[in-house]
mmCIF file of C-alpha atoms in Angstrom:
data_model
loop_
_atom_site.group_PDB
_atom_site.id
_atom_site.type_symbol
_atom_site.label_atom_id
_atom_site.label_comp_id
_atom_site.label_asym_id
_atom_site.label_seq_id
_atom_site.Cartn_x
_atom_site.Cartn_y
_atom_site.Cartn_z
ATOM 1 C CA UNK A 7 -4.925 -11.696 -5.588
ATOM 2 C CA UNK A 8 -3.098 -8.100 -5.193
ATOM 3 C CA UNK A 9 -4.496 -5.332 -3.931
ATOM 4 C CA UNK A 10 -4.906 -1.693 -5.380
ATOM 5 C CA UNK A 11 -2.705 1.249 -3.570
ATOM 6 C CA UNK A 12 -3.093 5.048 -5.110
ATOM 7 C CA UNK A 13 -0.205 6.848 -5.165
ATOM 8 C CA UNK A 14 -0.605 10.602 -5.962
ATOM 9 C CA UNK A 15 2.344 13.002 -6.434
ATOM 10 C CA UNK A 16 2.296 16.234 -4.829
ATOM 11 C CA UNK A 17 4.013 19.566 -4.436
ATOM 12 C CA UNK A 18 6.525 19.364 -1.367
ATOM 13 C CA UNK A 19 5.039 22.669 -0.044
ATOM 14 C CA UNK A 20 1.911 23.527 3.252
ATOM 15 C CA UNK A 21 -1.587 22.362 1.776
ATOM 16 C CA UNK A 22 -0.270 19.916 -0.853
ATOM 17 C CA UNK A 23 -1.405 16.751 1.211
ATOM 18 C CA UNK A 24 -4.309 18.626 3.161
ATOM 19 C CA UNK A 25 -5.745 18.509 -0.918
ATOM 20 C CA UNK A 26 -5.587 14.885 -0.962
ATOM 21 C CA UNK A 27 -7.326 14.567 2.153
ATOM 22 C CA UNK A 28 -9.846 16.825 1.993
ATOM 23 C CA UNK A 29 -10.811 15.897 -1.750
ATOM 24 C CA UNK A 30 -10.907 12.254 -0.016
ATOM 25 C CA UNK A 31 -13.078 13.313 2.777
ATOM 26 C CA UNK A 32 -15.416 15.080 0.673
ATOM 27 C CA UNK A 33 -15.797 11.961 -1.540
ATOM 28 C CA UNK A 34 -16.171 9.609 1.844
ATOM 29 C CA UNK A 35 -13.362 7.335 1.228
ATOM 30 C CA UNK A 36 -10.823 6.206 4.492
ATOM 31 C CA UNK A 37 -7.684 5.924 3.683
ATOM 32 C CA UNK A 38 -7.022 2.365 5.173
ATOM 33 C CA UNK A 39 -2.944 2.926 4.776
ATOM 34 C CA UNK A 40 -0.595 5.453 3.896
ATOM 35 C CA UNK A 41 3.045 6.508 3.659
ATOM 36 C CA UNK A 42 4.515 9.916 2.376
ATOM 37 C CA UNK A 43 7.889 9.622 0.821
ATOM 38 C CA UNK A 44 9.313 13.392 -0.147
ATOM 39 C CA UNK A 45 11.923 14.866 -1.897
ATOM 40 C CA UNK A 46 13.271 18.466 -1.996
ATOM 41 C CA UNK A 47 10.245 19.764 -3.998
ATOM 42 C CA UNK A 48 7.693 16.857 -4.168
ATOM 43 C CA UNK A 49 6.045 14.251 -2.667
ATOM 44 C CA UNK A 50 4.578 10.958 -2.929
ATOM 45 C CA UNK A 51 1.408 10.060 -1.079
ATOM 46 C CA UNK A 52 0.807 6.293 -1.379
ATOM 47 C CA UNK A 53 -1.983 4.628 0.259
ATOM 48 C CA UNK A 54 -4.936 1.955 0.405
ATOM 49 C CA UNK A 55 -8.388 3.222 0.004
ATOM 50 C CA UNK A 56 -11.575 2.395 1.273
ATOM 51 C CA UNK A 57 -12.923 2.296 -2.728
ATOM 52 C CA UNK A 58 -9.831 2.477 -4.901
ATOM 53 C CA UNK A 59 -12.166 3.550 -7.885
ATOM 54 C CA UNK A 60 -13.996 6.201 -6.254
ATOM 55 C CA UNK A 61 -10.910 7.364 -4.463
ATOM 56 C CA UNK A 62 -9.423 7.582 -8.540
ATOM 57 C CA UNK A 63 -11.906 9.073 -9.663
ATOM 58 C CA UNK A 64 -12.432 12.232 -6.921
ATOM 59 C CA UNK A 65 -8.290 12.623 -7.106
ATOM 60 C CA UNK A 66 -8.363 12.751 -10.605
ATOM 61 C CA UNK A 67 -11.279 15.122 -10.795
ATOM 62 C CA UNK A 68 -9.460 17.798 -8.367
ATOM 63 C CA UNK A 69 -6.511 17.469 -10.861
ATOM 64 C CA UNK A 70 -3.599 15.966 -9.235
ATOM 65 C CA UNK A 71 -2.064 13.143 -10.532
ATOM 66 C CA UNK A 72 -3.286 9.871 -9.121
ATOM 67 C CA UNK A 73 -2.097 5.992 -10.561
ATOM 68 C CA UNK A 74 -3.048 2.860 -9.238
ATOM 69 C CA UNK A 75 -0.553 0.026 -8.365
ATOM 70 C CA UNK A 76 -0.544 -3.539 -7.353
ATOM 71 C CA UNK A 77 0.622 -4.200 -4.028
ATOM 72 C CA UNK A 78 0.448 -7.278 -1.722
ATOM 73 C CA UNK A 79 -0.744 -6.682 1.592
ATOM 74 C CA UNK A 80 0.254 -9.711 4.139
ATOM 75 C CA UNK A 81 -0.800 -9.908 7.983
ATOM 76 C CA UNK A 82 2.545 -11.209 9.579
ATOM 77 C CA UNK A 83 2.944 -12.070 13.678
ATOM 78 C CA UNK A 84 3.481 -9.141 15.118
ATOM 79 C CA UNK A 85 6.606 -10.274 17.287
ATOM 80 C CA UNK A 86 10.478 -10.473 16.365
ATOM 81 C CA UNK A 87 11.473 -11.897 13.501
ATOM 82 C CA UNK A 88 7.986 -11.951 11.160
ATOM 83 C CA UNK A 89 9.015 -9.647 8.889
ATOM 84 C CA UNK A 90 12.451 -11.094 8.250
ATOM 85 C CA UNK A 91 10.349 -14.361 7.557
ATOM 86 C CA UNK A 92 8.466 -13.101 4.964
ATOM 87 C CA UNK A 93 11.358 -11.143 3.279
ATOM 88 C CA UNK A 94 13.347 -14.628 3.302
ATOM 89 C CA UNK A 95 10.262 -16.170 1.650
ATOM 90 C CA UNK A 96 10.344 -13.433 -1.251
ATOM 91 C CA UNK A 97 13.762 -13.075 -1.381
ATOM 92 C CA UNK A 98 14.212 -17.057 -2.138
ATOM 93 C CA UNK A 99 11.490 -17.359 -4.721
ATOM 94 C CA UNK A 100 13.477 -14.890 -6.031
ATOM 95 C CA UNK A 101 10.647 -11.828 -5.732
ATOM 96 C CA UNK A 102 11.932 -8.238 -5.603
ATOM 97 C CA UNK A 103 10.443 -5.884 -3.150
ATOM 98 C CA UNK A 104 10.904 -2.175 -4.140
ATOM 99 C CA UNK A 105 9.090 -0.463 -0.799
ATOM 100 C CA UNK A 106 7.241 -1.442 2.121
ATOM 101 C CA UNK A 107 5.063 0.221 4.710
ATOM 102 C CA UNK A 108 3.339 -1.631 7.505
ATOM 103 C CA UNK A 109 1.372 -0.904 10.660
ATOM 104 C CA UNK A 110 0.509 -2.762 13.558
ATOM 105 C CA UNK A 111 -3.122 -3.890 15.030
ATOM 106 C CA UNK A 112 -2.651 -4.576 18.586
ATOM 107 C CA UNK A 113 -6.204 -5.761 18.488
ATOM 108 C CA UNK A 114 -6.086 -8.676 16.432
ATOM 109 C CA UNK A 115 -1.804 -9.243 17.785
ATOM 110 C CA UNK A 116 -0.697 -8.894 13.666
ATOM 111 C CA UNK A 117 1.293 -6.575 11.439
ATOM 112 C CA UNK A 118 0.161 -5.841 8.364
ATOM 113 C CA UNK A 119 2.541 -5.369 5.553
ATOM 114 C CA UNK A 120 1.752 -3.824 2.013
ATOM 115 C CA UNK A 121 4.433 -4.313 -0.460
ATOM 116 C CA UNK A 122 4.888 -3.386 -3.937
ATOM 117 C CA UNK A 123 7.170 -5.986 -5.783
ATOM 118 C CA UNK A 124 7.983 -6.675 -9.125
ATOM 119 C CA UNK A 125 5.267 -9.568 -9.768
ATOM 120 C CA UNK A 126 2.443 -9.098 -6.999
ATOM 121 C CA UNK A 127 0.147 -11.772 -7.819
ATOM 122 C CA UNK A 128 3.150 -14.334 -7.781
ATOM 123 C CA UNK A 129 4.409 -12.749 -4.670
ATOM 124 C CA UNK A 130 0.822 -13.293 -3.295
ATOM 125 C CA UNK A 131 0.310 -16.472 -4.183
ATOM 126 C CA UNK A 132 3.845 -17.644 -3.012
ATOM 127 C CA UNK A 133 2.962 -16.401 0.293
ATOM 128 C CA UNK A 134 -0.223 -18.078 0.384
ATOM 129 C CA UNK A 135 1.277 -21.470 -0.275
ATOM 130 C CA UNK A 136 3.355 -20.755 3.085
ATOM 131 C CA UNK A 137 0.292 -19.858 4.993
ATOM 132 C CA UNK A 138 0.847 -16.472 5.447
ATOM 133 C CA UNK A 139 -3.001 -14.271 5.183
ATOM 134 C CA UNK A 140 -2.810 -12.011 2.463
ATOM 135 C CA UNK A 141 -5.760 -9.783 1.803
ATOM 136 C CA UNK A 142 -7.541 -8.191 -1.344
ATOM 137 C CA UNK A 143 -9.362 -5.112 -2.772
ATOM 138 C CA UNK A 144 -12.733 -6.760 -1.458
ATOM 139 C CA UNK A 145 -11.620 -7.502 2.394
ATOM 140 C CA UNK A 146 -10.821 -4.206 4.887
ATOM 141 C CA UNK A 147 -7.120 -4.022 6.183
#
């Protein structure tokens, strides 16, 4: 099962993403994830949300233009090597990945990995069958 990520595309100028974080704020949704990936004159603020609908719904109401994607997010060992284990996985079933971001919980001794590819829930379930953990829209990251 995939999970939602938000992406919302911004103005690459001062206050662009302190709109999309306050206007989350406001509405009491964490962002659980995030990456920023820019260009000359905009930006692209993709991240996990607390409550993907809510967080929609509050972007969409300030005006700035929001969409929802299917990403997989996968907890991998957080030591050398586990990420190149789960792009061998994908990339021999055959499963594109077109980004990545990932963060590491020193806590629990895991990355976590969101990726959007080009079929999520088969990318999810293929991962499953190797016994990798791969979390949802109802579990926190």
């Amino acid at each position: 099962m995939a999970l939602k990520q938000l992406s919302v595309f911004v103005e690459n100028k001062p206050g662009s993403l302190l709109a999309v974080t306050e206007t989350l704020h406001r509405s009491g949704i964490d962002m659980r994830a995030m990456c920023v990936a820019d260009t000359q004159d905009f930006g692209l603020v993709r991240f996990i949300a607390s409550d993907t609908d809510k967080a929609f719904a509050a972007l969409t109401a300030a005006n700035l233009l929001v969409t929802r994607n299917d990403v997989v997010c996968v907890m991998i060992p957080d030591r050398p090597g586990g990420l190149t284990e789960i792009i061998r996985v994908l990339a021999e079933t055959r499963v594109n990945i077109e980004y990545l971001y990932a963060f590491v919980s020193s806590t629990v001794g895991s990355a976590c990995v969101i990726l959007r590819v080009d079929d999520a829930p088969r990318a999810d379930a293929i991962l499953r069958e190797r016994g990798y953990v791969c979390l949802n829209d109802a579990e926190k990251i």
